Amino acid sequence: TVQRQGTFTAESGKPTAGMAQIGTDQDGEVFLRFGNDFTTDLATGTVTIYLSTSEELQRDAGAGNPDLQLIGAVGMNGEDFFKLAGAPDSKFTHVILWCESVGIPFGNAELQVQ
């Protein structure tokens, strides 16, 4: 069952697109799901997934958003599932794809309640 979902917006000239969803399976496990249509640039091999309270990822408290939840790393384009420890706090409104090796965003998806 999908609780929240959003469509990725590409950033930094990277070909990021597709759907992100947070939902619960029949066993009560909570997942972040990337849809079949999900794509991004995987050439760097270090695309990290965060839940965020805004569309920006900045690690210092003086700029952007230091309130993040690390989910994991993108391993492939297309459908993928990332198991969460439980339902994320409602303050997390965005999924951010961040390239750790060059320090730039590859895309973000604003999560809307379904």
PDB file of C-alpha atoms in Angstrom:
ATOM      1  CA  THR A   1       0.000   0.000   0.000  1.00  0.00           C
ATOM      2  CA  VAL A   2       1.459   3.344  -1.045  1.00  0.00           C
ATOM      3  CA  GLN A   3       1.286   6.116   1.557  1.00  0.00           C
ATOM      4  CA  ARG A   4       3.356   8.796  -0.207  1.00  0.00           C
ATOM      5  CA  GLN A   5       4.840   9.179  -3.670  1.00  0.00           C
ATOM      6  CA  GLY A   6       6.544  11.655  -5.935  1.00  0.00           C
ATOM      7  CA  THR A   7       8.245  12.013  -9.304  1.00  0.00           C
ATOM      8  CA  PHE A   8      11.958  12.744  -9.543  1.00  0.00           C
ATOM      9  CA  THR A   9      13.113  16.099 -10.859  1.00  0.00           C
ATOM     10  CA  ALA A  10      16.547  15.966 -12.497  1.00  0.00           C
ATOM     11  CA  GLU A  11      19.319  18.205 -11.152  1.00  0.00           C
ATOM     12  CA  SER A  12      22.896  19.111 -12.134  1.00  0.00           C
ATOM     13  CA  GLY A  13      22.275  18.061 -15.747  1.00  0.00           C
ATOM     14  CA  LYS A  14      21.873  14.380 -14.789  1.00  0.00           C
ATOM     15  CA  PRO A  15      19.207  12.188 -16.468  1.00  0.00           C
ATOM     16  CA  THR A  16      17.197  11.448 -13.327  1.00  0.00           C
ATOM     17  CA  ALA A  17      13.506  10.548 -13.773  1.00  0.00           C
ATOM     18  CA  GLY A  18      10.839   8.188 -12.477  1.00  0.00           C
ATOM     19  CA  MET A  19       8.685   7.508  -9.446  1.00  0.00           C
ATOM     20  CA  ALA A  20       9.569   7.153  -5.745  1.00  0.00           C
ATOM     21  CA  GLN A  21       7.035   5.672  -3.317  1.00  0.00           C
ATOM     22  CA  ILE A  22       6.933   4.931   0.398  1.00  0.00           C
ATOM     23  CA  GLY A  23       4.598   2.100   1.273  1.00  0.00           C
ATOM     24  CA  THR A  24       3.892  -0.978   3.343  1.00  0.00           C
ATOM     25  CA  ASP A  25       3.775  -4.573   2.107  1.00  0.00           C
ATOM     26  CA  GLN A  26       1.334  -7.294   3.221  1.00  0.00           C
ATOM     27  CA  ASP A  27       3.673  -8.260   6.086  1.00  0.00           C
ATOM     28  CA  GLY A  28       3.746  -4.719   7.474  1.00  0.00           C
ATOM     29  CA  GLU A  29       7.299  -3.968   6.273  1.00  0.00           C
ATOM     30  CA  VAL A  30       7.908  -0.374   5.156  1.00  0.00           C
ATOM     31  CA  PHE A  31       9.794   0.258   1.916  1.00  0.00           C
ATOM     32  CA  LEU A  32      11.010   3.038  -0.314  1.00  0.00           C
ATOM     33  CA  ARG A  33      10.324   1.864  -3.869  1.00  0.00           C
ATOM     34  CA  PHE A  34      11.738   3.227  -7.099  1.00  0.00           C
ATOM     35  CA  GLY A  35       9.436   2.484 -10.031  1.00  0.00           C
ATOM     36  CA  ASN A  36      10.196   0.630 -13.262  1.00  0.00           C
ATOM     37  CA  ASP A  37      10.640   4.039 -14.899  1.00  0.00           C
ATOM     38  CA  PHE A  38      13.435   5.138 -12.524  1.00  0.00           C
ATOM     39  CA  THR A  39      16.711   6.259 -14.134  1.00  0.00           C
ATOM     40  CA  THR A  40      19.748   8.226 -13.041  1.00  0.00           C
ATOM     41  CA  ASP A  41      23.450   8.484 -13.914  1.00  0.00           C
ATOM     42  CA  LEU A  42      25.246   5.582 -12.228  1.00  0.00           C
ATOM     43  CA  ALA A  43      28.686   6.183 -13.773  1.00  0.00           C
ATOM     44  CA  THR A  44      30.120   7.565 -10.522  1.00  0.00           C
ATOM     45  CA  GLY A  45      28.930   4.550  -8.519  1.00  0.00           C
ATOM     46  CA  THR A  46      28.229   6.676  -5.442  1.00  0.00           C
ATOM     47  CA  VAL A  47      24.637   7.885  -5.745  1.00  0.00           C
ATOM     48  CA  THR A  48      23.252   8.001  -2.205  1.00  0.00           C
ATOM     49  CA  ILE A  49      19.580   8.136  -1.212  1.00  0.00           C
ATOM     50  CA  TYR A  50      18.377  10.417   1.573  1.00  0.00           C
ATOM     51  CA  LEU A  51      15.012  11.359   3.013  1.00  0.00           C
ATOM     52  CA  SER A  52      14.997  15.097   3.637  1.00  0.00           C
ATOM     53  CA  THR A  53      12.786  17.853   4.997  1.00  0.00           C
ATOM     54  CA  SER A  54      13.460  19.938   1.855  1.00  0.00           C
ATOM     55  CA  GLU A  55      14.618  19.514  -1.730  1.00  0.00           C
ATOM     56  CA  GLU A  56      18.161  20.576  -0.800  1.00  0.00           C
ATOM     57  CA  LEU A  57      20.906  18.595   0.877  1.00  0.00           C
ATOM     58  CA  GLN A  58      23.424  20.652   2.794  1.00  0.00           C
ATOM     59  CA  ARG A  59      25.381  19.203   5.677  1.00  0.00           C
ATOM     60  CA  ASP A  60      26.201  22.418   7.537  1.00  0.00           C
ATOM     61  CA  ALA A  61      23.559  23.967   9.754  1.00  0.00           C
ATOM     62  CA  GLY A  62      24.097  27.415   8.233  1.00  0.00           C
ATOM     63  CA  ALA A  63      22.711  26.523   4.813  1.00  0.00           C
ATOM     64  CA  GLY A  64      20.137  24.191   3.346  1.00  0.00           C
ATOM     65  CA  ASN A  65      18.887  21.210   5.280  1.00  0.00           C
ATOM     66  CA  PRO A  66      20.948  19.358   7.874  1.00  0.00           C
ATOM     67  CA  ASP A  67      17.942  17.187   8.851  1.00  0.00           C
ATOM     68  CA  LEU A  68      18.397  14.034   6.763  1.00  0.00           C
ATOM     69  CA  GLN A  69      17.852  10.294   6.986  1.00  0.00           C
ATOM     70  CA  LEU A  70      20.298   8.115   5.055  1.00  0.00           C
ATOM     71  CA  ILE A  71      18.541   5.278   3.199  1.00  0.00           C
ATOM     72  CA  GLY A  72      21.305   3.647   1.150  1.00  0.00           C
ATOM     73  CA  ALA A  73      22.875   3.694  -2.292  1.00  0.00           C
ATOM     74  CA  VAL A  74      21.363   3.372  -5.745  1.00  0.00           C
ATOM     75  CA  GLY A  75      22.541   0.133  -7.319  1.00  0.00           C
ATOM     76  CA  MET A  76      20.640   0.078 -10.597  1.00  0.00           C
ATOM     77  CA  ASN A  77      18.118   1.804 -12.805  1.00  0.00           C
ATOM     78  CA  GLY A  78      14.568   0.464 -12.845  1.00  0.00           C
ATOM     79  CA  GLU A  79      12.464  -0.938 -10.035  1.00  0.00           C
ATOM     80  CA  ASP A  80      14.216  -1.293  -6.687  1.00  0.00           C
ATOM     81  CA  PHE A  81      13.153  -1.580  -3.041  1.00  0.00           C
ATOM     82  CA  PHE A  82      14.864  -0.201   0.064  1.00  0.00           C
ATOM     83  CA  LYS A  83      13.610  -1.591   3.386  1.00  0.00           C
ATOM     84  CA  LEU A  84      13.086   1.071   6.054  1.00  0.00           C
ATOM     85  CA  ALA A  85      13.277   0.570   9.827  1.00  0.00           C
ATOM     86  CA  GLY A  86       9.695   1.824  10.089  1.00  0.00           C
ATOM     87  CA  ALA A  87       7.449   4.518   8.712  1.00  0.00           C
ATOM     88  CA  PRO A  88       9.546   7.666   8.234  1.00  0.00           C
ATOM     89  CA  ASP A  89       8.551  10.750  10.176  1.00  0.00           C
ATOM     90  CA  SER A  90       6.109  12.930   8.243  1.00  0.00           C
ATOM     91  CA  LYS A  91       8.634  15.800   8.384  1.00  0.00           C
ATOM     92  CA  PHE A  92      10.577  14.016   5.616  1.00  0.00           C
ATOM     93  CA  THR A  93       8.994  15.440   2.483  1.00  0.00           C
ATOM     94  CA  HIS A  94      11.597  14.628  -0.170  1.00  0.00           C
ATOM     95  CA  VAL A  95      13.784  11.845  -1.506  1.00  0.00           C
ATOM     96  CA  ILE A  96      17.172  13.188  -2.581  1.00  0.00           C
ATOM     97  CA  LEU A  97      19.722  11.491  -4.828  1.00  0.00           C
ATOM     98  CA  TRP A  98      23.173  12.819  -3.956  1.00  0.00           C
ATOM     99  CA  CYS A  99      26.453  12.019  -5.702  1.00  0.00           C
ATOM    100  CA  GLU A 100      28.960  11.676  -2.866  1.00  0.00           C
ATOM    101  CA  SER A 101      32.058  11.644  -5.092  1.00  0.00           C
ATOM    102  CA  VAL A 102      31.426  15.081  -6.640  1.00  0.00           C
ATOM    103  CA  GLY A 103      29.104  16.577  -3.994  1.00  0.00           C
ATOM    104  CA  ILE A 104      26.154  17.443  -6.239  1.00  0.00           C
ATOM    105  CA  PRO A 105      22.465  16.517  -6.342  1.00  0.00           C
ATOM    106  CA  PHE A 106      21.331  14.194  -9.117  1.00  0.00           C
ATOM    107  CA  GLY A 107      17.626  14.710  -8.392  1.00  0.00           C
ATOM    108  CA  ASN A 108      14.841  14.924  -5.857  1.00  0.00           C
ATOM    109  CA  ALA A 109      11.239  13.796  -5.529  1.00  0.00           C
ATOM    110  CA  GLU A 110       8.694  15.612  -3.383  1.00  0.00           C
ATOM    111  CA  LEU A 111       6.562  13.027  -1.576  1.00  0.00           C
ATOM    112  CA  GLN A 112       2.808  13.625  -1.611  1.00  0.00           C
ATOM    113  CA  VAL A 113       0.295  11.793   0.577  1.00  0.00           C
ATOM    114  CA  GLN A 114      -1.843   9.315  -1.392  1.00  0.00           C
TER     115      GLN A 114
END
